[in-house]
Short mmCIF file of N, CA and C in Angstrom, two decimals:
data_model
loop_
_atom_site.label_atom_id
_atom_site.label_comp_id
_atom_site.label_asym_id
_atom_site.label_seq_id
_atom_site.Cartn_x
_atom_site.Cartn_y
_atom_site.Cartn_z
N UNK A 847 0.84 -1.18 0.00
CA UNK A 847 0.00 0.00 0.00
C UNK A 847 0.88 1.24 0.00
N UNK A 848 0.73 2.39 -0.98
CA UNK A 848 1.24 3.56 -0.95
C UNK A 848 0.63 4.35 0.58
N UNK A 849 2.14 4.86 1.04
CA UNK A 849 1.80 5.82 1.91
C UNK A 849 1.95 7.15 1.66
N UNK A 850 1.21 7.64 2.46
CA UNK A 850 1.48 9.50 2.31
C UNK A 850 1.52 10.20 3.33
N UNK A 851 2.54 11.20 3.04
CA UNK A 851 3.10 11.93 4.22
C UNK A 851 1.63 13.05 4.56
N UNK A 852 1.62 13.65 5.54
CA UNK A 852 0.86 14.38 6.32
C UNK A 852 0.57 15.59 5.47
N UNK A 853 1.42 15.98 4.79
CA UNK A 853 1.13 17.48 3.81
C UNK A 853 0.60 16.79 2.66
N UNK A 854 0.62 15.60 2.33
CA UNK A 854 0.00 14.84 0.74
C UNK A 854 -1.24 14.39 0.67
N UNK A 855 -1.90 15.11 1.94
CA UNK A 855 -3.73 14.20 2.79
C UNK A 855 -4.37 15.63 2.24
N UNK A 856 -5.26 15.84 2.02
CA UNK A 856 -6.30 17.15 1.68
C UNK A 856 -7.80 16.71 1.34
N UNK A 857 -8.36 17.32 2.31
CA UNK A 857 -9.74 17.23 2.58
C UNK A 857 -10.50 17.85 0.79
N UNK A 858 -11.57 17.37 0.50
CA UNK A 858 -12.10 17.24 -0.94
C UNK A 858 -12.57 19.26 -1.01
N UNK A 859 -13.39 19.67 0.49
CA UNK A 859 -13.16 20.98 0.22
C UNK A 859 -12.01 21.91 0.51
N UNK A 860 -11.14 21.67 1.17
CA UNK A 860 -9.94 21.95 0.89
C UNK A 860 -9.24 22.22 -0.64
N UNK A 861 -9.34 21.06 -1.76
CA UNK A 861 -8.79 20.99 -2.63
C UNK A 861 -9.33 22.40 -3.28
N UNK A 862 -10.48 22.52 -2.84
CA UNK A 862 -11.14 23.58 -3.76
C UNK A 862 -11.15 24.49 -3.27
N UNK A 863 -10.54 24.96 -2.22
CA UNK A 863 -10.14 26.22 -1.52
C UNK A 863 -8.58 26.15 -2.42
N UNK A 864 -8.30 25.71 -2.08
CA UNK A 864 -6.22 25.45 -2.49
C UNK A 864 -6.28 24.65 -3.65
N UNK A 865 -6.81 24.52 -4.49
CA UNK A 865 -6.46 23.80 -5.95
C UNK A 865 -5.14 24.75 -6.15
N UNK A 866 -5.06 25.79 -6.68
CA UNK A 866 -3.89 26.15 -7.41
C UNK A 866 -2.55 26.17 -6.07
N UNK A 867 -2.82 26.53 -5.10
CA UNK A 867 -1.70 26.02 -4.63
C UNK A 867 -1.11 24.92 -4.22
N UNK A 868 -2.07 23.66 -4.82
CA UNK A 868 -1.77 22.43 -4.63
C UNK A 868 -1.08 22.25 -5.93
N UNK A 869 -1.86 22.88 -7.03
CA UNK A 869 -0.46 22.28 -8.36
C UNK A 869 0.44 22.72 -8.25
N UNK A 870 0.92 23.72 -8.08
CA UNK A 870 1.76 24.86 -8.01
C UNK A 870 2.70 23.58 -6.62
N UNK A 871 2.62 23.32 -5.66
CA UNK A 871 2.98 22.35 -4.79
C UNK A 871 3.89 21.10 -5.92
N UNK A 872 2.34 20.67 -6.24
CA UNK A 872 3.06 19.35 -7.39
C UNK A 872 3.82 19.83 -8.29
N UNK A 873 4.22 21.07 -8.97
CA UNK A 873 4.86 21.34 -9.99
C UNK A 873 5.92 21.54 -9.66
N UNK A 874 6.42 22.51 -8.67
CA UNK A 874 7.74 22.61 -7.57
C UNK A 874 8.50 21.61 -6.98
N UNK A 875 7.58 20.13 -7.59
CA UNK A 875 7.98 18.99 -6.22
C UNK A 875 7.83 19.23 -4.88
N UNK A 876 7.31 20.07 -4.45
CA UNK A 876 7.11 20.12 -3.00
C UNK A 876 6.30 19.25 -2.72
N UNK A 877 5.79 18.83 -2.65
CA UNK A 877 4.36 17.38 -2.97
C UNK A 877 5.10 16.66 -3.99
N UNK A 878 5.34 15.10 -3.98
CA UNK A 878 5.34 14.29 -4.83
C UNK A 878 3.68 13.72 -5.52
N UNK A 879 2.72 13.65 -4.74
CA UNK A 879 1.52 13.53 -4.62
C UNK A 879 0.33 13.95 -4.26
N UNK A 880 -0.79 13.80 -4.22
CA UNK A 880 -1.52 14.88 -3.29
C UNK A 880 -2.54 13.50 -3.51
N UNK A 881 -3.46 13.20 -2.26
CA UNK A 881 -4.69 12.25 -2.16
C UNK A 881 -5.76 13.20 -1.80
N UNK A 882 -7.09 12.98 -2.25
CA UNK A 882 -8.18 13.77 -2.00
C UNK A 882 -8.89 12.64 -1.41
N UNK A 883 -9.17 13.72 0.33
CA UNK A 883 -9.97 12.63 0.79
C UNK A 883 -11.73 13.14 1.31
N UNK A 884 -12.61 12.14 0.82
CA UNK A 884 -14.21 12.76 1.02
C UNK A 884 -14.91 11.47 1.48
N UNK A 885 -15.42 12.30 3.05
CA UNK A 885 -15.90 11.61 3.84
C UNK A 885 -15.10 10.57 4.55
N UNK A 886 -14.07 10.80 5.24
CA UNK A 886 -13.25 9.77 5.41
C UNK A 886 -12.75 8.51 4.55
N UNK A 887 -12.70 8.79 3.05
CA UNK A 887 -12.30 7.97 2.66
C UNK A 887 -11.43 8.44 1.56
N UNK A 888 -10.61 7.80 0.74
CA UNK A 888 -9.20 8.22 0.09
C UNK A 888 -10.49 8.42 -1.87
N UNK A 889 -10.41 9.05 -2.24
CA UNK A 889 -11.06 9.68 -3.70
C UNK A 889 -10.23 9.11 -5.19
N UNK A 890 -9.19 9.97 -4.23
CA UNK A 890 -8.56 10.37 -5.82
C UNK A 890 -6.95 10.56 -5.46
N UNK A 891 -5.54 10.69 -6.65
CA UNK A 891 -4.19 11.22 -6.43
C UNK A 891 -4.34 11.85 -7.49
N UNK A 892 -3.64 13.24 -6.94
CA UNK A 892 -3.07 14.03 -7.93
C UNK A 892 -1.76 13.96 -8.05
N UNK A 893 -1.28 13.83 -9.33
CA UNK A 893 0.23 13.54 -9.38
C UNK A 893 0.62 14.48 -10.61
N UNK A 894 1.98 14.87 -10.53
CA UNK A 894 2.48 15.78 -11.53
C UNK A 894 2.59 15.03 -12.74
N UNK A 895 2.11 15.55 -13.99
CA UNK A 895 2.21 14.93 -15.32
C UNK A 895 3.13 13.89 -15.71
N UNK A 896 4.33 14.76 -15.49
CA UNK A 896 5.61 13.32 -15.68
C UNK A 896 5.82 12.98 -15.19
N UNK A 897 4.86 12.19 -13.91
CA UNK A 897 5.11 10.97 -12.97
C UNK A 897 4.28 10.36 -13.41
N UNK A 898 2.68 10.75 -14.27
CA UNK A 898 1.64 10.25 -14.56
C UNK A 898 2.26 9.27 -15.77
N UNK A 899 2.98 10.28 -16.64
CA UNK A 899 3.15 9.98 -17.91
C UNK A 899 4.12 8.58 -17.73
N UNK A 900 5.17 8.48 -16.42
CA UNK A 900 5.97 7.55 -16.18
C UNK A 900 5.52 6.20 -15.93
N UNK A 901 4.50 6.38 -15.12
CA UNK A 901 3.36 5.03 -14.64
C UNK A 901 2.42 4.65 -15.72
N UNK A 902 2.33 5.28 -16.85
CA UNK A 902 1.73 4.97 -17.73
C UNK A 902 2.50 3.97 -19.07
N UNK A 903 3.93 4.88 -19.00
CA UNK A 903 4.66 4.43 -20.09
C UNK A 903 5.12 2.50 -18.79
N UNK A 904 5.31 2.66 -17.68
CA UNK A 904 5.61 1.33 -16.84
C UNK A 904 4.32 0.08 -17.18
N UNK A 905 3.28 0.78 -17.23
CA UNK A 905 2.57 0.06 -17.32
C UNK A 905 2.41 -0.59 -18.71
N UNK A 906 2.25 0.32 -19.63
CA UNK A 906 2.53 -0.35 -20.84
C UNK A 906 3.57 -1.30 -21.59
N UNK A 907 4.73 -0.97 -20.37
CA UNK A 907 5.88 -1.79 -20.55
C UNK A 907 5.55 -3.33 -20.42
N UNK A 908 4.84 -3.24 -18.84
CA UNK A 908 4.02 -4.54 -18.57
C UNK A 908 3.52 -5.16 -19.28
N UNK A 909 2.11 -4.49 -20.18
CA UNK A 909 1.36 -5.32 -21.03
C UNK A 909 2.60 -5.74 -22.28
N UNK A 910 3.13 -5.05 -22.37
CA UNK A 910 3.91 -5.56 -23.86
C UNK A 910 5.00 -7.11 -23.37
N UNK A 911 5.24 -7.18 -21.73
CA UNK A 911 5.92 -7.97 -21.87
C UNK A 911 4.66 -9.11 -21.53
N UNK A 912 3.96 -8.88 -20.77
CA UNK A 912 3.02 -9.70 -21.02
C UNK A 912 2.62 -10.58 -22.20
N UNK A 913 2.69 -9.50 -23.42
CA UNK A 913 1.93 -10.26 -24.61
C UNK A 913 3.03 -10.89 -25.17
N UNK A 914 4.24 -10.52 -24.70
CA UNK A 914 5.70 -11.23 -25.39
C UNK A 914 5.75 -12.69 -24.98
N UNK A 915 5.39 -12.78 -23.24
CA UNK A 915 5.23 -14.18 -22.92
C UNK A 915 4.21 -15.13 -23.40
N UNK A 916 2.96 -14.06 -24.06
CA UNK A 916 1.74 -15.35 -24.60
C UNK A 916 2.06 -16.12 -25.64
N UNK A 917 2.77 -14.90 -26.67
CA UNK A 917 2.95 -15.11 -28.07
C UNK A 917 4.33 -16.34 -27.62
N UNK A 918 5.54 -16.33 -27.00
CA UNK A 918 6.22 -17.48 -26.87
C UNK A 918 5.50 -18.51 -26.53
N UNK A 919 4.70 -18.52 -25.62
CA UNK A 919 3.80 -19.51 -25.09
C UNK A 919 3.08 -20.13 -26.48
N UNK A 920 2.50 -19.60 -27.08
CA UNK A 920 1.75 -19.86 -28.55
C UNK A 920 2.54 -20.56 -28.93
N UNK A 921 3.82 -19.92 -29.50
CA UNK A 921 5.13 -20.62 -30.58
C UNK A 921 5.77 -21.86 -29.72
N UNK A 922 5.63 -22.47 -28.46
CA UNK A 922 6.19 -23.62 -28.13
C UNK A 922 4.88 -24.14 -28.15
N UNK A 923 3.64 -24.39 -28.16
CA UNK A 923 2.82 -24.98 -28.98
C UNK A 923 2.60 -25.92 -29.98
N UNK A 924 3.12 -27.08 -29.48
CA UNK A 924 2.91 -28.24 -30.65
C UNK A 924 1.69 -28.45 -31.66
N UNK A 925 1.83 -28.52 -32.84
CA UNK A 925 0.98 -28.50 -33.68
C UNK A 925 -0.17 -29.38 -33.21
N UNK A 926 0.06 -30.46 -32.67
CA UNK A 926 -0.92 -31.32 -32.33
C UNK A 926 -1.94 -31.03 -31.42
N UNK A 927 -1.56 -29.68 -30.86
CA UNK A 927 -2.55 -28.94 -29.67
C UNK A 927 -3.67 -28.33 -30.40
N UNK A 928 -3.25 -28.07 -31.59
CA UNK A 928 -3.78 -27.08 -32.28
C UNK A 928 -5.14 -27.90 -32.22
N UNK A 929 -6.63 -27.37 -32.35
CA UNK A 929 -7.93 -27.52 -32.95
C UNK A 929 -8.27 -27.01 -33.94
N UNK A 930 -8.89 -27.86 -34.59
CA UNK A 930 -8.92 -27.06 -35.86
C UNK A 930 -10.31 -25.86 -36.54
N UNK A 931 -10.52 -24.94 -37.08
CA UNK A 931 -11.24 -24.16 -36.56
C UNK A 931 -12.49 -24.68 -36.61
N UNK A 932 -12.57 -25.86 -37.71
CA UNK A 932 -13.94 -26.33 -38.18
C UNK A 932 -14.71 -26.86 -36.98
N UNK A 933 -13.59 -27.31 -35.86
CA UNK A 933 -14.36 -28.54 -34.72
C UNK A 933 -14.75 -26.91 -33.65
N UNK A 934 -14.00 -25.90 -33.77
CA UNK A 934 -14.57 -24.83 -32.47
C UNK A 934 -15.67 -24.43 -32.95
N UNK A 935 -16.21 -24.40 -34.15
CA UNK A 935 -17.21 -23.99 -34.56
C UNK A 935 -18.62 -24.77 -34.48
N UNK A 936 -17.66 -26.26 -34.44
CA UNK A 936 -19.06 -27.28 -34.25
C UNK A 936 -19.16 -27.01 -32.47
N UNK A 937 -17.94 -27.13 -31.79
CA UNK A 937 -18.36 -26.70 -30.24
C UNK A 937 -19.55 -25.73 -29.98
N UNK A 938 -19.51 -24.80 -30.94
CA UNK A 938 -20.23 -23.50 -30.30
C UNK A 938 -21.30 -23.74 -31.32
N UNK A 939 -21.52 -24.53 -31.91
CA UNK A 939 -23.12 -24.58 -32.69
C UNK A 939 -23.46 -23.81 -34.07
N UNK A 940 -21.89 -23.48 -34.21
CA UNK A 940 -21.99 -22.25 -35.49
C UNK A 940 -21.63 -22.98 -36.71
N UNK A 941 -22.64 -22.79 -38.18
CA UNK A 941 -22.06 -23.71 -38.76
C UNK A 941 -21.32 -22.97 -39.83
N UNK A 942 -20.00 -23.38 -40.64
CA UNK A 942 -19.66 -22.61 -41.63
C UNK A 942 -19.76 -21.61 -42.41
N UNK A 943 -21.67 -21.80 -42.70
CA UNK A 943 -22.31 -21.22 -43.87
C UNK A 943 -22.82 -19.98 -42.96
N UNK A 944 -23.07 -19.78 -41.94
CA UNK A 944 -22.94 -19.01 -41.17
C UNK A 944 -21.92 -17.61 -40.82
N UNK A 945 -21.03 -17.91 -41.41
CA UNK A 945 -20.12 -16.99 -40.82
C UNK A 945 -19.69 -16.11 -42.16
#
């Protein structure tokens, strides 16, 4: 679980009293983060663009290695695994002339 320091907590009307001096915060780095919290409970993070943009480009890193491991997974795939499309089609009730 991400923690946050005591200046990175801000009440939901708060934010809207201090919005600009909360970006102005995140833009300076004085804040790495900011959490909006309503009704005792955690909302939302505000985070400066190129930390956003960083967790975004990480994440995409993920899916790509992700799909790197399926597609190997596919290619060690013995032919004999294979089904052939005619029998998935009889599985699911669909017939040729159909499609």
């Amino acid at each position: 679980m991400v923690s946050f320091a005591r200046n990175e907590i801000i009440s939901s009307t708060n934010i809207v009293r201090q919005f600009s001096a909360v970006l102005k915060s995140l833009a300076d780095k004085t804040r790495q983060k900011v959490v909006v919290i309503r009704n005792n409970e955690m909302e939302a993070v505000l985070l400066p663009v190129d930390e956003y943009e960083r967790l975004v480009e990480a994440a995409e890193q993920c899916e790509y290695a992700e799909i790197a491991v399926a597609v190997a997974e596919r290619e060690a795939t013995p032919e004999s695994a294979y089904i052939p499309f005619a029998d998935v089609l009889a599985v699911e009730g669909i017939g040729e002339d159909e499609l």
